[in-house]
GROMACS .gro file of C-alpha atoms in nm:
model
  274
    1UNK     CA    1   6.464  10.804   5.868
    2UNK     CA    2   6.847  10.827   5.802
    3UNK     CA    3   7.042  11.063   6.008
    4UNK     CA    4   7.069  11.401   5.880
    5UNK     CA    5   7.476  11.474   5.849
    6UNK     CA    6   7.574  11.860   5.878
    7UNK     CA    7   7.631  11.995   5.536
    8UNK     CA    8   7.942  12.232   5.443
    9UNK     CA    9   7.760  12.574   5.342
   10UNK     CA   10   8.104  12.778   5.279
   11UNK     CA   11   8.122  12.960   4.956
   12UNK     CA   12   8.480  13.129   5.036
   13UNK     CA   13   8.847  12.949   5.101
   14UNK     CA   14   8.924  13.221   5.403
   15UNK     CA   15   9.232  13.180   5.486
   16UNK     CA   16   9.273  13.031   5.872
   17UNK     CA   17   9.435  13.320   5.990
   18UNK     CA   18   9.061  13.510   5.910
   19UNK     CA   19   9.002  13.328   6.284
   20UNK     CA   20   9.167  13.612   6.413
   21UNK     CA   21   8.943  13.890   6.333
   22UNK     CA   22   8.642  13.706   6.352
   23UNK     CA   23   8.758  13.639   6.718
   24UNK     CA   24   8.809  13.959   6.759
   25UNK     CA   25   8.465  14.036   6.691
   26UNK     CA   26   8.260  13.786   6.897
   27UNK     CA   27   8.549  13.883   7.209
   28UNK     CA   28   8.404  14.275   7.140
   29UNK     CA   29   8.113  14.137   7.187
   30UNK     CA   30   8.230  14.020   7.544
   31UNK     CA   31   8.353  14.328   7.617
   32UNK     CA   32   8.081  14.549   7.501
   33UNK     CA   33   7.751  14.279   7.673
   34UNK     CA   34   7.974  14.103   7.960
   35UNK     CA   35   8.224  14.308   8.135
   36UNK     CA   36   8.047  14.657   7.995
   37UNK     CA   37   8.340  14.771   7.813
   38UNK     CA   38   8.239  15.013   7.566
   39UNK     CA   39   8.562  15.182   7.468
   40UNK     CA   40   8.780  14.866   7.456
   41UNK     CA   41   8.491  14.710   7.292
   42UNK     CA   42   8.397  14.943   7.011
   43UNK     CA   43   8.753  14.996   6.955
   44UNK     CA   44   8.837  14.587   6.907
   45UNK     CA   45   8.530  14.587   6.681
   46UNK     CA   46   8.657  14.832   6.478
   47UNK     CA   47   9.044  14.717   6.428
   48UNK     CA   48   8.873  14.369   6.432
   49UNK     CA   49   8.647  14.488   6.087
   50UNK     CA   50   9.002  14.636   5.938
   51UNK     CA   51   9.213  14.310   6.036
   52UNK     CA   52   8.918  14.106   5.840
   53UNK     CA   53   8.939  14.318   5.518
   54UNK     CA   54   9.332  14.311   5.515
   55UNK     CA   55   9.231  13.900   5.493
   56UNK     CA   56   8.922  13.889   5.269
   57UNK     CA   57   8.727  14.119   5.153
   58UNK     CA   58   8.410  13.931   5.160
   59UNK     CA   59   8.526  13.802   5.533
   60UNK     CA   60   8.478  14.183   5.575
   61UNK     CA   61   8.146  14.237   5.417
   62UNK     CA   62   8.025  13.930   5.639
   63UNK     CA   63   8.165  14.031   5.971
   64UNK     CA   64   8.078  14.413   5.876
   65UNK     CA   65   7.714  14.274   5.911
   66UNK     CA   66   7.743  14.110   6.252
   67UNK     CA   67   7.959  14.397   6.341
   68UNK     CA   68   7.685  14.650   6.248
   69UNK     CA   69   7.457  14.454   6.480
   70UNK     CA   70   7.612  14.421   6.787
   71UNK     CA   71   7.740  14.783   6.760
   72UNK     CA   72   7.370  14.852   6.722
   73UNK     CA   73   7.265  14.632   7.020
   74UNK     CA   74   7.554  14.816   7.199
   75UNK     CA   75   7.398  15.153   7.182
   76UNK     CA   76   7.172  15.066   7.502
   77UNK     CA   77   7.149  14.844   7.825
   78UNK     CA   78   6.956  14.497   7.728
   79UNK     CA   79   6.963  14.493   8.140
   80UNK     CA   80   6.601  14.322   8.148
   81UNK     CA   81   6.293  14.575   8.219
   82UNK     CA   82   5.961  14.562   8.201
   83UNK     CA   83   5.871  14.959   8.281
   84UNK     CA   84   5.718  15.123   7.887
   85UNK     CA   85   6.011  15.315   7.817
   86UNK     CA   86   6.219  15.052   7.842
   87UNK     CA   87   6.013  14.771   7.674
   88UNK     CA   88   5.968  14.986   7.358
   89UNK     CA   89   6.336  15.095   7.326
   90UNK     CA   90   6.486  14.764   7.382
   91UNK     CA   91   6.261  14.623   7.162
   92UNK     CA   92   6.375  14.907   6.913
   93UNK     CA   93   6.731  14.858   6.892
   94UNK     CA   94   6.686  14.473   6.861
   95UNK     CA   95   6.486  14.516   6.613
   96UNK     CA   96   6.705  14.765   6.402
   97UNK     CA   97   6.989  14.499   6.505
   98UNK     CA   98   6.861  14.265   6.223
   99UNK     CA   99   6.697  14.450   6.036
  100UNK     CA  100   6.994  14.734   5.941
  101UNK     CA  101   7.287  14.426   5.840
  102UNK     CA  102   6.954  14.246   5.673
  103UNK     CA  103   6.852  14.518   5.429
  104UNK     CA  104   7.240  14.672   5.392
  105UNK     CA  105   7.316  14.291   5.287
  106UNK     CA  106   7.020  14.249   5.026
  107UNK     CA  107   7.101  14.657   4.885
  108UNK     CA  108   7.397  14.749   4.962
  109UNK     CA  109   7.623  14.470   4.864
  110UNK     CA  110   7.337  14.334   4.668
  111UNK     CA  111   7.344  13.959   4.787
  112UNK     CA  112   7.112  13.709   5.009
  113UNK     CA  113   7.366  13.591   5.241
  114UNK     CA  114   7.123  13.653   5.587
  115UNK     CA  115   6.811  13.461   5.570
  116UNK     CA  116   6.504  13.279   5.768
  117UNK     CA  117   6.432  12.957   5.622
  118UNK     CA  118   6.124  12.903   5.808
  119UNK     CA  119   6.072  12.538   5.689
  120UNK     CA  120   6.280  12.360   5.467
  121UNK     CA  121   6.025  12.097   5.389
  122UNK     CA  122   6.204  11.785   5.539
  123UNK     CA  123   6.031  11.617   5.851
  124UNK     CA  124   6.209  11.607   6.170
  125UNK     CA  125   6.358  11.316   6.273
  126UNK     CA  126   6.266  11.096   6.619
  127UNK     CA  127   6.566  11.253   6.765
  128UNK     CA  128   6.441  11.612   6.688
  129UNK     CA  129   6.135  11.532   6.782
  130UNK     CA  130   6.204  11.413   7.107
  131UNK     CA  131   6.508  11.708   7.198
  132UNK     CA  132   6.190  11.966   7.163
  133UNK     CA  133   5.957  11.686   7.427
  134UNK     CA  134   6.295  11.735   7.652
  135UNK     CA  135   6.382  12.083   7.648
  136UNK     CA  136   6.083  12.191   7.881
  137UNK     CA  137   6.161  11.903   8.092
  138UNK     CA  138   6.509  11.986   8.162
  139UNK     CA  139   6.399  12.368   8.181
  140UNK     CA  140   6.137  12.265   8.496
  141UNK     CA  141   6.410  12.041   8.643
  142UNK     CA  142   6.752  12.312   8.596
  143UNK     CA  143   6.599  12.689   8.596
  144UNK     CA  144   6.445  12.717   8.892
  145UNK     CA  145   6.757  12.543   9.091
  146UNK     CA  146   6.950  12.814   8.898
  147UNK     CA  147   6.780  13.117   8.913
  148UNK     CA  148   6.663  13.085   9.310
  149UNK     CA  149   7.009  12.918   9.407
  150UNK     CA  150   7.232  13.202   9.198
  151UNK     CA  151   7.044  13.483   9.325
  152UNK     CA  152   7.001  13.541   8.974
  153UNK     CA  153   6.622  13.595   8.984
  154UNK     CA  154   6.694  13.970   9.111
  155UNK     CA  155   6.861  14.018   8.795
  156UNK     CA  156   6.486  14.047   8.649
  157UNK     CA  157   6.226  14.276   8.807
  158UNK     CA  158   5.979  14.201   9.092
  159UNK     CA  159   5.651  14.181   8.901
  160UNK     CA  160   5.365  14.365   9.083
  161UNK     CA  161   5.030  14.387   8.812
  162UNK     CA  162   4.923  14.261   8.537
  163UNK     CA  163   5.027  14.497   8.296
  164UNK     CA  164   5.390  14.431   8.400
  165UNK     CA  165   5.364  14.050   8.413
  166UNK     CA  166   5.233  14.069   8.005
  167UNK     CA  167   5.474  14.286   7.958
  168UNK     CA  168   5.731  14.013   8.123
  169UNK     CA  169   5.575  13.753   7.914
  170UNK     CA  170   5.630  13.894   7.581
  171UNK     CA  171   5.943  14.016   7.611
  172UNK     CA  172   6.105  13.708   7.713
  173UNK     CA  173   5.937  13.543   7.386
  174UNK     CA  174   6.047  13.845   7.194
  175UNK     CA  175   6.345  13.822   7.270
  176UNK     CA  176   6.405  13.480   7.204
  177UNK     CA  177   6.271  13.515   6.893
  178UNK     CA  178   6.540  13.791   6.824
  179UNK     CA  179   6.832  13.568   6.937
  180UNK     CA  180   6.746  13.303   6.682
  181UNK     CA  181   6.700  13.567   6.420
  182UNK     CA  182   6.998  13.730   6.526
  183UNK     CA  183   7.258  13.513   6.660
  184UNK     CA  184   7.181  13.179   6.472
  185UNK     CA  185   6.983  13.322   6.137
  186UNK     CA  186   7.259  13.632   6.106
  187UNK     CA  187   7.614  13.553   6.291
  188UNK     CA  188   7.610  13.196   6.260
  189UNK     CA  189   7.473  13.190   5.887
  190UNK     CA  190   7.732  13.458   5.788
  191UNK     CA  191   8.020  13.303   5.970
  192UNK     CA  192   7.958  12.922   5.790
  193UNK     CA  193   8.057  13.139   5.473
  194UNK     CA  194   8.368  13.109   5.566
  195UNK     CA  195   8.460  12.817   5.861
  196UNK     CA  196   8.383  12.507   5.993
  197UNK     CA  197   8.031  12.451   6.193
  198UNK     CA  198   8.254  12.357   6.508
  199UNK     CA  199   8.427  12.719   6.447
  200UNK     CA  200   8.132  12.944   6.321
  201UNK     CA  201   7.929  12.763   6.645
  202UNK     CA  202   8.236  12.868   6.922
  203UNK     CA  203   8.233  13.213   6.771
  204UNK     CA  204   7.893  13.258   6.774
  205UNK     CA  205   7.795  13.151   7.071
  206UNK     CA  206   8.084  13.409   7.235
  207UNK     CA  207   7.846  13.685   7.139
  208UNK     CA  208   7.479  13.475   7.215
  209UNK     CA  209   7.636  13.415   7.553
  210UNK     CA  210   7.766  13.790   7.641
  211UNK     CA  211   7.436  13.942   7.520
  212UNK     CA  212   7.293  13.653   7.770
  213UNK     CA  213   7.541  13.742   8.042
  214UNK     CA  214   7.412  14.140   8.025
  215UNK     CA  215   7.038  14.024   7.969
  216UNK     CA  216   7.079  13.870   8.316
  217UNK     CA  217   7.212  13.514   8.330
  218UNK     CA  218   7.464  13.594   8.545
  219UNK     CA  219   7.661  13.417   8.815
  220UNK     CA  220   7.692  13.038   8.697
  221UNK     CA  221   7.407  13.121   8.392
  222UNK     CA  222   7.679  13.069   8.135
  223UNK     CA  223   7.745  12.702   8.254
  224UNK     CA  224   7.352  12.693   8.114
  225UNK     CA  225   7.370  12.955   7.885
  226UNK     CA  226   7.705  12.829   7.644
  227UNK     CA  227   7.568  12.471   7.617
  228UNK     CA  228   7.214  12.610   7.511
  229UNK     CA  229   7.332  12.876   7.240
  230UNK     CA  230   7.613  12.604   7.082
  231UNK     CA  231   7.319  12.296   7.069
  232UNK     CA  232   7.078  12.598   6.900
  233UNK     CA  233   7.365  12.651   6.617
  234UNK     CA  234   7.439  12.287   6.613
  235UNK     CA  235   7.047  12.194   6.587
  236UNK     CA  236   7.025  12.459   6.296
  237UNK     CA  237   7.306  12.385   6.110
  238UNK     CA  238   7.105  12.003   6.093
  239UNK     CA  239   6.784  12.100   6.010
  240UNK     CA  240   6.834  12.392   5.843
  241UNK     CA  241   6.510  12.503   5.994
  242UNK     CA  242   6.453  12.835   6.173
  243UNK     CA  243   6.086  12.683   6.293
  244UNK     CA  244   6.240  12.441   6.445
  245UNK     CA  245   6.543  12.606   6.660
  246UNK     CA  246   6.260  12.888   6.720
  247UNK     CA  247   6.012  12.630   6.882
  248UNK     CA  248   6.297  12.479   7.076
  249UNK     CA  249   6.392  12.835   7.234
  250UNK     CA  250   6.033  12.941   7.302
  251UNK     CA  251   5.931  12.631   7.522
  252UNK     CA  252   6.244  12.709   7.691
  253UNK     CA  253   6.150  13.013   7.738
  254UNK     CA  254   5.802  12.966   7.891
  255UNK     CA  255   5.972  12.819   8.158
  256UNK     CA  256   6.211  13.096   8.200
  257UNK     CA  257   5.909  13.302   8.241
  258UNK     CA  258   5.718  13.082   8.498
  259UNK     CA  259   6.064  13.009   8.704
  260UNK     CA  260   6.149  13.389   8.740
  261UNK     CA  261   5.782  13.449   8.849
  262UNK     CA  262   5.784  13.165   9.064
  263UNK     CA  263   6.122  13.302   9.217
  264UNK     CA  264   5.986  13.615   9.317
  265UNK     CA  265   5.689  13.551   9.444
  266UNK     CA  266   5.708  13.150   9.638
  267UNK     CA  267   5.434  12.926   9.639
  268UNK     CA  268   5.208  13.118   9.345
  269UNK     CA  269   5.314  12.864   9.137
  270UNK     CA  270   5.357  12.514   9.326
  271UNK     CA  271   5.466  12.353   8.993
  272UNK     CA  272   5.809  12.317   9.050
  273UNK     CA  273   6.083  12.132   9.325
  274UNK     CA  274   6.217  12.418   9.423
   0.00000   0.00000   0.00000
């Protein structure tokens, strides 16, 4: 099979200098996730939403939709819990974080601009194929070096019953489901409207990595963390496939899962080399 090339999915001639507000946005992003900035952050958000409609007004609609979302995401700590309070609000505001700029897209400006093309009926090529074979592989070999050697392990609770380790177990996958819907199906999609997959991928991935960043992977995580969210946009601005980004992210997340458990508790799992 040929090699897929990366189609050009922008329906708008924005103007180069609509970089600057869409910067803006993804570096609130930093602010409000990384360095816990809510003031500075809600406030660059918001001149960031103005400077965009001053350039284009559709610019604005799009980035009033990511906006929307990471404001919503903002309202609460993504700090990773497993206690029930926690575990249902989290999941809450994630939730409302695609739906709200989903269904204000489809009736309020009336258009289908965020969607989840689930399979676009092509078959993956032996490249794809194999990327999805080496993602666990590279997750066994890197994460555990990572989490144990950072210290960044702590970041996620000590797990002490079985209630909490489910818990554990579906919230990771949840919420790597919600970053493809969210960061690659929403922000990514909505910012090819306007700029280059090179661009739209940076800017995205700004945001992917702060939520990251608060979620936990802290220390060196972004080294891991940038690299992963910019080969997700990449993968899905080939493929055009939400399956197939989705599949990627979950097998890397079962390792996740059995690295953090394996950091906390030594020896119950004697599966990997560190």
């Amino acid at each position: 099979m040929a090699s897929r090339t990366l189609t050009d999915p922008r329906l708008h001639d924005t103007p180069t200098i609509g970089l600057l507000p869409t910067a803006g946005v993804s570096v609130s992003a930093f602010l409000l996730f990384g360095l816990q900035l809510a003031g500075w952050g809600h406030a660059l958000l918001a001149v960031s939403l103005v400077g965009a409609y001053l350039v284009s007004r559709e610019l604005a609609k799009d980035l009033s939709l990511v906006g929307i979302g990471v404001a919503i995401v903002s309202a609460t700590s993504v700090k990773a819990e497993v206690s029930w309070d926690r575990f249902f609000t989290i999941g809450t505001v994630l939730l409302l974080a695609v739906a709200v700029p989903y269904l204000v897209d489809r009736f309020v400006y009336r258009r289908d601009a965020i969607q989840f093309p689930w399979r676009t009926g092509q078959p993956w090529s032996r490249l794809e194929k194999s990327y999805i074979v080496a993602v666990p592989v590279l997750g066994w070999l890197i994460l555990p070096f990572y989490f144990i050697s950072s210290g960044a392990y702590l970041n996620w609770p000590h797990i002490t019953n079985g209630s909490e380790l489910a818990r554990f177990f579906v919230g990771v996958n949840f919420v790597g489901t919600w970053d493809e819907l969210f960061f690659i199906c929403t922000c990514f999609a909505l910012l090819r409207r306007h700029f280059g997959v090179w661009q739209a991928n940076v800017l995205q991935a700004v945001i992917f990595v702060s939520f990251l960043w608060e979620l936990g992977y802290q220390e060196w995580g972004p080294i891991l963390t940038a690299p992963f969210a910019l080969l997700q946009g990449w993968l899905f601005a080939r493929t055009g496939s939400l399956l197939y980004v989705l599949i990627v992210h979950l097998l890397f997340d079962v390792i996740v899962f059995l690295a953090i458990v394996h950091a906390h508790n030594p020896g119950v799992l004697p599966i990997f080399l560190v």
